Amino acid sequence: MDDDGTRGVRGSSADRVPGPALPPPPTTPPRVPAPAAGPRPGATPVEQHPTRPGPASPAEQPVPGAPVDAWLRTPRPPQEPGVWRYGYTPPPPEEPEGVSNRSLLVGALISLLSALLLWSLWRNGYLPYRLVPLKLFTPGEWWNPGTSGGPRTIEGSDALTVYEAILFGLLAYGCGRIGNFSELFRRHVADRGQPFLALAAAAAAGLTQLLVWKEALPVVRPVLVLVASVAGGEIYQSQTVVNVIYAVIAAAVLYPFARLGCWRELIAARRSTAAPAPDGTAAAPAAATSADQWPELRTAGWADAADTLTAEVRAGRMNDVDVARLRHAWTLATRRPDRLAPLAEAVLRTGGAAALHPSGHRDLPRRGARHDVLTGQVRIGRCADDPHNPYVRRGTGLALEPALLGTSLLAVGPPGAGKTARLIRPVVEALALRALAGQAAVLAVGGAGAPLGPDDAFDVVVRLGHPGSAHDIDLYGGTTDPDEAAAVLAEGLVGDVGSLDSRRAATVLAQLLGPYRAAHGHFPSVPELRELLDGTPAALAGLRASLEAAGHHAMLRELDARSRQAGGPGDPAPALADRVALLDRPAFTGFFATGPDARPFSLRALGQHPLRVRVDLPERGHAEASRLLTRLLLAQFTAITAARTDTTLFACLVLDDATHAVTAETVRGIRRLRSVNAGAVLALRTVDDVPETLHTPLLGAVGCTAAFSGITTWDGKRFAEAWGKEWVETREVAQHTVFADQPFTRALHALRKLVTGKAVTTDAVTVRQVERERWSASELAYAVPAGHAVIRLATVEGEHAPPLLVHLDG
């Protein structure tokens, strides 16, 4: 960072954009690597770059070697909140619950055996009155007398042959319907795809042809009889005609198997694969209105700039961040027509390097999650195949984006549940990419050593308590108003003390900050503020003398009021002094400077510039001071973002550990963030880290919640109440013993009980609609597997998704 000549002073002003912390990377981004031989067993797929994908499904990432233009043209259809939209394909329609494979096979076998038995009884004459229907429609002289008399003439024999063929067809059709052979074929043959389907159909066709020509199936003789009855018996005197008839029979037998096996489609697919592409032809070029052709620039009349960017994309000199940054810059320029020409000229001059981030960076040093910078989404996991999840969401990717983070997110889980690695870091990484694209500002706060990202992935890194830190933090939030500074500082110092009124604490601070600033032109440093709160006579006398010399009579009255109230019952000054003493330690010497030469980093810069800021807190040696600073940063962020007038930049605060940082005032501030294009991400080990009176307000203030595996039933109960209930259909089965009245039936029941050991019962099924919790407290505590979380999402527009069980692959 460039300190503008202020050596030895940590910080940057709110009005100045920090310069590059490191030399800019090469302007030519790395090309896509060749596909690897395959991931090692057990490796977690990680996307390093949209143009440099790791192993992932083709529906979610470009294939290895695909250029940026292919990534740019990939469809991103609008979906429900949280759906990973890149290359999304809807799942097939949900199939109704069917019978099991065992029942299906047993039913088909029983149906087949029954049909064979019935046909055997028919052919052997064991079925009475089997010829009565035929005799009713044929002349009587064709048959011998009696109901079971056979044919007397040749005409009767021919009629019987055709009659048996018709009955065999009806029997085969009924056997297939009763045995559900179509479902059996679909599950075990058709679902396996080609070439198994074609081979199975060919084998079945060959077996059927063998049975037909062996006359085991009544096909050939009935056909010959029908042809003879229509065309006359003389037609068979020609061997050619006979051969034609045989060929027609064979083709008719093969046709249904060819349809079932999809032989025609298989042959056409093989021919199209084997046929070489004509010389000089390639894949069809993208349409002139495709995304990689920059249609918004062409519509505005800047075809030269569009051609330049198209060539940059095709040549691989642009990455996904460049595309998102230039699209955003063009969108902003269209609102200010005077900016269109300078932007177009910059594009013609520098190509994809136009409208660069102030740091000069065009990408992060490395990525640990899968991002779609065009939509701002970061993929954090995949919805599990669980009955709690709706069918359309099972197996789909789950992603977070600014439209969801704008409602704020609360993540609760014990240590080791994966909150930081699988949720917090991907979110920080996605916001950092959005910042490089000029669309967001991020402030990530965590303990020293927390894996929130490397130093060169941020513009400002504040290491509080570390002597090598190049930046400082402003305790007063960059404001010049004493009342505003006192209100925010009081919230940070004693906002977690329930016995103290933060408004009285703010009044006490304002009575000291106002006079001090009037006398010295800046707010007091930490040691000076501690002396004033302790009521040190020398400090108060020196301040009074400065005010009298400058003639600030109004501020003298403020100081006199503080002197009168000091030491009274309920005076919050001692508690404030004790909390300030936590920051007045040797480890913090040189930090929180407020003199005329001090230029600490102010959070107000987040509302003005797309900055990437990380604050490292000394949690190990100064745990209480770290909690105080976390609370102060949260209070400053909510106050500053709520007061800004330009809300085009999405601002987000990420707290890796929000223990004892949430107060009643900050909860109200979090609720206001969604209306000013800002959000907060809070991670807690348990909800009990927040005062009990704030449990319900906090869960109601955030739109997105995540319950990680391992939470307690007490935490689960609070989430279950916040997520509400839903109507479900329940089935109750009651078994009643069957008492037989007839002696034969009682004997059968006794025999069945002797064999099975159970009495004969009947089931009474009751189906009804009941209202149940989406996730119960016990399910959240014991049914969420390791590496999973139940996440509920909502957007700033009011759309929401039900709580989903997600396998986190952060």
PDB file of C-alpha atoms in Angstrom, residues 56-276:
ATOM      1  CA  ALA A  56     -16.280 -31.377 -11.744  1.00  0.00           C
ATOM      2  CA  SER A  57     -19.345 -32.453 -13.605  1.00  0.00           C
ATOM      3  CA  PRO A  58     -19.723 -31.048 -17.151  1.00  0.00           C
ATOM      4  CA  ALA A  59     -23.069 -29.548 -16.213  1.00  0.00           C
ATOM      5  CA  GLU A  60     -21.383 -27.254 -13.710  1.00  0.00           C
ATOM      6  CA  GLN A  61     -18.112 -26.235 -15.383  1.00  0.00           C
ATOM      7  CA  PRO A  62     -16.632 -25.918 -18.833  1.00  0.00           C
ATOM      8  CA  VAL A  63     -14.760 -28.935 -20.065  1.00  0.00           C
ATOM      9  CA  PRO A  64     -10.968 -28.713 -19.644  1.00  0.00           C
ATOM     10  CA  GLY A  65      -9.467 -26.663 -22.441  1.00  0.00           C
ATOM     11  CA  ALA A  66     -12.587 -24.600 -23.081  1.00  0.00           C
ATOM     12  CA  PRO A  67     -11.869 -20.877 -23.595  1.00  0.00           C
ATOM     13  CA  VAL A  68     -13.555 -18.033 -21.772  1.00  0.00           C
ATOM     14  CA  ASP A  69     -16.044 -17.534 -24.590  1.00  0.00           C
ATOM     15  CA  ALA A  70     -17.460 -21.014 -23.965  1.00  0.00           C
ATOM     16  CA  TRP A  71     -17.784 -20.156 -20.273  1.00  0.00           C
ATOM     17  CA  LEU A  72     -19.448 -16.894 -21.236  1.00  0.00           C
ATOM     18  CA  ARG A  73     -21.988 -18.579 -23.512  1.00  0.00           C
ATOM     19  CA  THR A  74     -22.945 -21.238 -20.957  1.00  0.00           C
ATOM     20  CA  PRO A  75     -26.618 -20.773 -20.025  1.00  0.00           C
ATOM     21  CA  ARG A  76     -27.493 -19.520 -16.558  1.00  0.00           C
ATOM     22  CA  PRO A  77     -31.281 -19.837 -16.329  1.00  0.00           C
ATOM     23  CA  PRO A  78     -33.067 -18.043 -13.474  1.00  0.00           C
ATOM     24  CA  GLN A  79     -33.787 -20.465 -10.641  1.00  0.00           C
ATOM     25  CA  GLU A  80     -34.935 -20.593  -7.068  1.00  0.00           C
ATOM     26  CA  PRO A  81     -32.771 -18.972  -4.380  1.00  0.00           C
ATOM     27  CA  GLY A  82     -29.490 -20.775  -3.845  1.00  0.00           C
ATOM     28  CA  VAL A  83     -29.469 -22.908  -7.012  1.00  0.00           C
ATOM     29  CA  TRP A  84     -26.063 -23.079  -8.750  1.00  0.00           C
ATOM     30  CA  ARG A  85     -27.157 -21.597 -12.064  1.00  0.00           C
ATOM     31  CA  TYR A  86     -24.050 -22.208 -14.198  1.00  0.00           C
ATOM     32  CA  GLY A  87     -24.996 -24.873 -16.755  1.00  0.00           C
ATOM     33  CA  TYR A  88     -28.049 -25.848 -14.703  1.00  0.00           C
ATOM     34  CA  THR A  89     -30.220 -28.601 -16.130  1.00  0.00           C
ATOM     35  CA  PRO A  90     -33.525 -29.419 -14.427  1.00  0.00           C
ATOM     36  CA  PRO A  91     -33.929 -32.929 -13.047  1.00  0.00           C
ATOM     37  CA  PRO A  92     -36.289 -35.362 -14.773  1.00  0.00           C
ATOM     38  CA  PRO A  93     -39.878 -35.456 -13.502  1.00  0.00           C
ATOM     39  CA  GLU A  94     -40.327 -37.314 -10.280  1.00  0.00           C
ATOM     40  CA  GLU A  95     -41.506 -40.842 -10.852  1.00  0.00           C
ATOM     41  CA  PRO A  96     -44.260 -42.249  -8.668  1.00  0.00           C
ATOM     42  CA  GLU A  97     -43.253 -44.804  -6.108  1.00  0.00           C
ATOM     43  CA  GLY A  98     -43.423 -48.204  -7.844  1.00  0.00           C
ATOM     44  CA  VAL A  99     -43.186 -51.791  -6.808  1.00  0.00           C
ATOM     45  CA  SER A 100     -39.869 -53.282  -5.819  1.00  0.00           C
ATOM     46  CA  ASN A 101     -37.760 -55.277  -8.261  1.00  0.00           C
ATOM     47  CA  ARG A 102     -38.381 -58.446  -6.292  1.00  0.00           C
ATOM     48  CA  SER A 103     -42.162 -58.038  -6.458  1.00  0.00           C
ATOM     49  CA  LEU A 104     -41.943 -57.146 -10.121  1.00  0.00           C
ATOM     50  CA  LEU A 105     -39.908 -60.258 -10.995  1.00  0.00           C
ATOM     51  CA  VAL A 106     -42.096 -62.559  -8.910  1.00  0.00           C
ATOM     52  CA  GLY A 107     -45.266 -61.140 -10.464  1.00  0.00           C
ATOM     53  CA  ALA A 108     -43.913 -61.563 -13.992  1.00  0.00           C
ATOM     54  CA  LEU A 109     -42.835 -65.136 -13.284  1.00  0.00           C
ATOM     55  CA  ILE A 110     -46.207 -66.083 -11.798  1.00  0.00           C
ATOM     56  CA  SER A 111     -48.030 -64.487 -14.725  1.00  0.00           C
ATOM     57  CA  LEU A 112     -45.847 -66.357 -17.239  1.00  0.00           C
ATOM     58  CA  LEU A 113     -46.273 -69.730 -15.509  1.00  0.00           C
ATOM     59  CA  SER A 114     -50.037 -69.204 -15.258  1.00  0.00           C
ATOM     60  CA  ALA A 115     -50.242 -68.395 -18.974  1.00  0.00           C
ATOM     61  CA  LEU A 116     -48.203 -71.504 -19.885  1.00  0.00           C
ATOM     62  CA  LEU A 117     -50.445 -73.681 -17.706  1.00  0.00           C
ATOM     63  CA  LEU A 118     -53.590 -72.226 -19.228  1.00  0.00           C
ATOM     64  CA  TRP A 119     -52.271 -72.707 -22.772  1.00  0.00           C
ATOM     65  CA  SER A 120     -51.253 -76.283 -22.015  1.00  0.00           C
ATOM     66  CA  LEU A 121     -54.719 -77.037 -20.667  1.00  0.00           C
ATOM     67  CA  TRP A 122     -56.225 -75.496 -23.794  1.00  0.00           C
ATOM     68  CA  ARG A 123     -54.070 -77.415 -26.251  1.00  0.00           C
ATOM     69  CA  ASN A 124     -54.672 -80.733 -24.484  1.00  0.00           C
ATOM     70  CA  GLY A 125     -58.448 -80.283 -24.351  1.00  0.00           C
ATOM     71  CA  TYR A 126     -58.857 -80.077 -20.572  1.00  0.00           C
ATOM     72  CA  LEU A 127     -60.935 -76.894 -20.748  1.00  0.00           C
ATOM     73  CA  PRO A 128     -64.632 -77.549 -21.337  1.00  0.00           C
ATOM     74  CA  TYR A 129     -66.701 -75.619 -23.858  1.00  0.00           C
ATOM     75  CA  ARG A 130     -63.557 -74.245 -25.429  1.00  0.00           C
ATOM     76  CA  LEU A 131     -64.973 -74.502 -28.985  1.00  0.00           C
ATOM     77  CA  VAL A 132     -68.449 -73.122 -28.245  1.00  0.00           C
ATOM     78  CA  PRO A 133     -67.661 -69.488 -29.243  1.00  0.00           C
ATOM     79  CA  LEU A 134     -66.151 -70.684 -32.537  1.00  0.00           C
ATOM     80  CA  LYS A 135     -69.116 -72.926 -33.384  1.00  0.00           C
ATOM     81  CA  LEU A 136     -71.534 -70.064 -32.847  1.00  0.00           C
ATOM     82  CA  PHE A 137     -70.006 -68.123 -35.773  1.00  0.00           C
ATOM     83  CA  THR A 138     -69.239 -70.963 -38.193  1.00  0.00           C
ATOM     84  CA  PRO A 139     -71.431 -73.436 -40.143  1.00  0.00           C
ATOM     85  CA  GLY A 140     -72.534 -76.472 -38.157  1.00  0.00           C
ATOM     86  CA  GLU A 141     -71.514 -78.984 -40.873  1.00  0.00           C
ATOM     87  CA  TRP A 142     -67.875 -78.102 -40.154  1.00  0.00           C
ATOM     88  CA  TRP A 143     -68.035 -79.747 -36.718  1.00  0.00           C
ATOM     89  CA  ASN A 144     -68.768 -83.072 -35.133  1.00  0.00           C
ATOM     90  CA  PRO A 145     -71.868 -83.207 -32.932  1.00  0.00           C
ATOM     91  CA  GLY A 146     -71.622 -82.236 -29.268  1.00  0.00           C
ATOM     92  CA  THR A 147     -70.162 -79.229 -27.445  1.00  0.00           C
ATOM     93  CA  SER A 148     -66.705 -80.826 -27.372  1.00  0.00           C
ATOM     94  CA  GLY A 149     -66.801 -82.258 -30.906  1.00  0.00           C
ATOM     95  CA  GLY A 150     -63.827 -81.377 -33.085  1.00  0.00           C
ATOM     96  CA  PRO A 151     -63.683 -80.255 -36.704  1.00  0.00           C
ATOM     97  CA  ARG A 152     -65.234 -82.544 -39.348  1.00  0.00           C
ATOM     98  CA  THR A 153     -63.990 -80.761 -42.479  1.00  0.00           C
ATOM     99  CA  ILE A 154     -60.864 -78.996 -43.667  1.00  0.00           C
ATOM    100  CA  GLU A 155     -62.652 -75.662 -43.287  1.00  0.00           C
ATOM    101  CA  GLY A 156     -63.241 -76.410 -39.609  1.00  0.00           C
ATOM    102  CA  SER A 157     -59.578 -77.266 -39.080  1.00  0.00           C
ATOM    103  CA  ASP A 158     -58.532 -73.991 -40.699  1.00  0.00           C
ATOM    104  CA  ALA A 159     -61.022 -72.028 -38.567  1.00  0.00           C
ATOM    105  CA  LEU A 160     -59.699 -73.765 -35.427  1.00  0.00           C
ATOM    106  CA  THR A 161     -56.124 -72.821 -36.389  1.00  0.00           C
ATOM    107  CA  VAL A 162     -57.037 -69.146 -36.744  1.00  0.00           C
ATOM    108  CA  TYR A 163     -59.168 -69.305 -33.555  1.00  0.00           C
ATOM    109  CA  GLU A 164     -56.253 -70.691 -31.516  1.00  0.00           C
ATOM    110  CA  ALA A 165     -53.926 -67.993 -32.887  1.00  0.00           C
ATOM    111  CA  ILE A 166     -56.357 -65.275 -31.817  1.00  0.00           C
ATOM    112  CA  LEU A 167     -56.739 -66.793 -28.353  1.00  0.00           C
ATOM    113  CA  PHE A 168     -52.949 -67.106 -28.032  1.00  0.00           C
ATOM    114  CA  GLY A 169     -52.525 -63.415 -28.869  1.00  0.00           C
ATOM    115  CA  LEU A 170     -55.122 -62.435 -26.275  1.00  0.00           C
ATOM    116  CA  LEU A 171     -53.467 -64.702 -23.702  1.00  0.00           C
ATOM    117  CA  ALA A 172     -50.037 -63.216 -24.409  1.00  0.00           C
ATOM    118  CA  TYR A 173     -51.398 -59.663 -24.146  1.00  0.00           C
ATOM    119  CA  GLY A 174     -53.149 -60.384 -20.871  1.00  0.00           C
ATOM    120  CA  CYS A 175     -50.051 -62.097 -19.462  1.00  0.00           C
ATOM    121  CA  GLY A 176     -47.932 -59.061 -20.361  1.00  0.00           C
ATOM    122  CA  ARG A 177     -50.357 -56.605 -18.756  1.00  0.00           C
ATOM    123  CA  ILE A 178     -50.897 -58.612 -15.591  1.00  0.00           C
ATOM    124  CA  GLY A 179     -47.205 -59.402 -15.187  1.00  0.00           C
ATOM    125  CA  ASN A 180     -46.190 -55.758 -15.892  1.00  0.00           C
ATOM    126  CA  PHE A 181     -43.582 -56.878 -18.428  1.00  0.00           C
ATOM    127  CA  SER A 182     -43.301 -53.332 -19.821  1.00  0.00           C
ATOM    128  CA  GLU A 183     -42.038 -51.985 -16.501  1.00  0.00           C
ATOM    129  CA  LEU A 184     -39.707 -54.966 -16.161  1.00  0.00           C
ATOM    130  CA  PHE A 185     -38.298 -54.249 -19.634  1.00  0.00           C
ATOM    131  CA  ARG A 186     -37.871 -50.541 -18.862  1.00  0.00           C
ATOM    132  CA  ARG A 187     -36.032 -51.062 -15.580  1.00  0.00           C
ATOM    133  CA  HIS A 188     -33.690 -53.879 -16.493  1.00  0.00           C
ATOM    134  CA  VAL A 189     -33.192 -53.414 -20.236  1.00  0.00           C
ATOM    135  CA  ALA A 190     -34.150 -49.969 -21.544  1.00  0.00           C
ATOM    136  CA  ASP A 191     -32.586 -48.038 -18.643  1.00  0.00           C
ATOM    137  CA  ARG A 192     -29.201 -49.590 -19.374  1.00  0.00           C
ATOM    138  CA  GLY A 193     -29.088 -47.780 -22.677  1.00  0.00           C
ATOM    139  CA  GLN A 194     -27.300 -48.696 -25.854  1.00  0.00           C
ATOM    140  CA  PRO A 195     -25.829 -51.035 -26.981  1.00  0.00           C
ATOM    141  CA  PHE A 196     -27.294 -53.325 -24.308  1.00  0.00           C
ATOM    142  CA  LEU A 197     -30.836 -52.451 -25.382  1.00  0.00           C
ATOM    143  CA  ALA A 198     -30.184 -53.310 -29.030  1.00  0.00           C
ATOM    144  CA  LEU A 199     -28.380 -56.543 -28.149  1.00  0.00           C
ATOM    145  CA  ALA A 200     -31.140 -57.682 -25.790  1.00  0.00           C
ATOM    146  CA  ALA A 201     -33.794 -56.918 -28.411  1.00  0.00           C
ATOM    147  CA  ALA A 202     -31.786 -58.832 -31.032  1.00  0.00           C
ATOM    148  CA  ALA A 203     -31.469 -61.868 -28.741  1.00  0.00           C
ATOM    149  CA  ALA A 204     -35.201 -61.805 -28.010  1.00  0.00           C
ATOM    150  CA  ALA A 205     -35.943 -61.456 -31.759  1.00  0.00           C
ATOM    151  CA  GLY A 206     -33.771 -64.463 -32.595  1.00  0.00           C
ATOM    152  CA  LEU A 207     -35.459 -66.630 -29.935  1.00  0.00           C
ATOM    153  CA  THR A 208     -38.900 -65.558 -31.138  1.00  0.00           C
ATOM    154  CA  GLN A 209     -38.025 -66.352 -34.762  1.00  0.00           C
ATOM    155  CA  LEU A 210     -36.862 -69.805 -33.710  1.00  0.00           C
ATOM    156  CA  LEU A 211     -40.105 -70.493 -31.834  1.00  0.00           C
ATOM    157  CA  VAL A 212     -42.183 -69.161 -34.741  1.00  0.00           C
ATOM    158  CA  TRP A 213     -40.537 -71.342 -37.381  1.00  0.00           C
ATOM    159  CA  LYS A 214     -40.591 -74.363 -35.049  1.00  0.00           C
ATOM    160  CA  GLU A 215     -44.349 -73.687 -34.795  1.00  0.00           C
ATOM    161  CA  ALA A 216     -44.163 -73.440 -30.998  1.00  0.00           C
ATOM    162  CA  LEU A 217     -45.882 -70.100 -31.460  1.00  0.00           C
ATOM    163  CA  PRO A 218     -49.030 -70.130 -33.663  1.00  0.00           C
ATOM    164  CA  VAL A 219     -48.015 -67.590 -36.284  1.00  0.00           C
ATOM    165  CA  VAL A 220     -47.041 -69.234 -39.583  1.00  0.00           C
ATOM    166  CA  ARG A 221     -49.986 -71.638 -40.079  1.00  0.00           C
ATOM    167  CA  PRO A 222     -52.704 -69.045 -39.241  1.00  0.00           C
ATOM    168  CA  VAL A 223     -51.141 -66.596 -41.711  1.00  0.00           C
ATOM    169  CA  LEU A 224     -51.017 -69.205 -44.453  1.00  0.00           C
ATOM    170  CA  VAL A 225     -54.632 -70.165 -43.770  1.00  0.00           C
ATOM    171  CA  LEU A 226     -55.810 -66.554 -43.936  1.00  0.00           C
ATOM    172  CA  VAL A 227     -53.902 -65.906 -47.175  1.00  0.00           C
ATOM    173  CA  ALA A 228     -55.362 -69.046 -48.725  1.00  0.00           C
ATOM    174  CA  SER A 229     -58.901 -68.132 -47.678  1.00  0.00           C
ATOM    175  CA  VAL A 230     -58.568 -64.675 -49.215  1.00  0.00           C
ATOM    176  CA  ALA A 231     -56.510 -65.366 -52.365  1.00  0.00           C
ATOM    177  CA  GLY A 232     -57.293 -69.036 -52.875  1.00  0.00           C
ATOM    178  CA  GLY A 233     -55.173 -72.123 -52.355  1.00  0.00           C
ATOM    179  CA  GLU A 234     -53.676 -71.876 -55.846  1.00  0.00           C
ATOM    180  CA  ILE A 235     -51.453 -69.028 -54.666  1.00  0.00           C
ATOM    181  CA  TYR A 236     -49.108 -71.538 -53.041  1.00  0.00           C
ATOM    182  CA  GLN A 237     -48.291 -73.151 -56.354  1.00  0.00           C
ATOM    183  CA  SER A 238     -45.677 -70.403 -56.892  1.00  0.00           C
ATOM    184  CA  GLN A 239     -42.544 -70.861 -54.798  1.00  0.00           C
ATOM    185  CA  THR A 240     -41.714 -67.169 -55.189  1.00  0.00           C
ATOM    186  CA  VAL A 241     -45.010 -66.159 -53.599  1.00  0.00           C
ATOM    187  CA  VAL A 242     -44.408 -68.564 -50.740  1.00  0.00           C
ATOM    188  CA  ASN A 243     -40.972 -67.127 -50.138  1.00  0.00           C
ATOM    189  CA  VAL A 244     -42.396 -63.609 -50.151  1.00  0.00           C
ATOM    190  CA  ILE A 245     -45.012 -64.613 -47.589  1.00  0.00           C
ATOM    191  CA  TYR A 246     -42.316 -66.176 -45.395  1.00  0.00           C
ATOM    192  CA  ALA A 247     -40.216 -63.031 -45.684  1.00  0.00           C
ATOM    193  CA  VAL A 248     -43.176 -60.859 -44.706  1.00  0.00           C
ATOM    194  CA  ILE A 249     -43.805 -63.076 -41.658  1.00  0.00           C
ATOM    195  CA  ALA A 250     -40.155 -62.841 -40.617  1.00  0.00           C
ATOM    196  CA  ALA A 251     -40.134 -59.055 -41.064  1.00  0.00           C
ATOM    197  CA  ALA A 252     -43.383 -58.697 -39.109  1.00  0.00           C
ATOM    198  CA  VAL A 253     -41.886 -60.689 -36.227  1.00  0.00           C
ATOM    199  CA  LEU A 254     -38.683 -58.599 -36.264  1.00  0.00           C
ATOM    200  CA  TYR A 255     -40.396 -55.193 -36.481  1.00  0.00           C
ATOM    201  CA  PRO A 256     -41.584 -54.845 -32.844  1.00  0.00           C
ATOM    202  CA  PHE A 257     -38.152 -55.910 -31.563  1.00  0.00           C
ATOM    203  CA  ALA A 258     -36.501 -53.339 -33.833  1.00  0.00           C
ATOM    204  CA  ARG A 259     -38.764 -50.668 -32.343  1.00  0.00           C
ATOM    205  CA  LEU A 260     -38.053 -51.790 -28.795  1.00  0.00           C
ATOM    206  CA  GLY A 261     -34.302 -51.955 -29.396  1.00  0.00           C
ATOM    207  CA  CYS A 262     -34.162 -48.581 -31.187  1.00  0.00           C
ATOM    208  CA  TRP A 263     -32.073 -50.146 -33.961  1.00  0.00           C
ATOM    209  CA  ARG A 264     -32.721 -47.317 -36.386  1.00  0.00           C
ATOM    210  CA  GLU A 265     -31.581 -44.628 -33.932  1.00  0.00           C
ATOM    211  CA  LEU A 266     -28.488 -46.650 -33.020  1.00  0.00           C
ATOM    212  CA  ILE A 267     -27.466 -47.078 -36.659  1.00  0.00           C
ATOM    213  CA  ALA A 268     -28.029 -43.381 -37.402  1.00  0.00           C
ATOM    214  CA  ALA A 269     -25.933 -42.382 -34.363  1.00  0.00           C
ATOM    215  CA  ARG A 270     -23.094 -44.691 -35.417  1.00  0.00           C
ATOM    216  CA  ARG A 271     -23.135 -43.322 -38.957  1.00  0.00           C
ATOM    217  CA  SER A 272     -23.055 -39.696 -37.772  1.00  0.00           C
ATOM    218  CA  THR A 273     -20.145 -40.480 -35.439  1.00  0.00           C
ATOM    219  CA  ALA A 274     -18.174 -42.335 -38.068  1.00  0.00           C
ATOM    220  CA  ALA A 275     -18.779 -39.783 -40.832  1.00  0.00           C
ATOM    221  CA  PRO A 276     -15.825 -37.288 -40.973  1.00  0.00           C
TER     222      PRO A 276
END
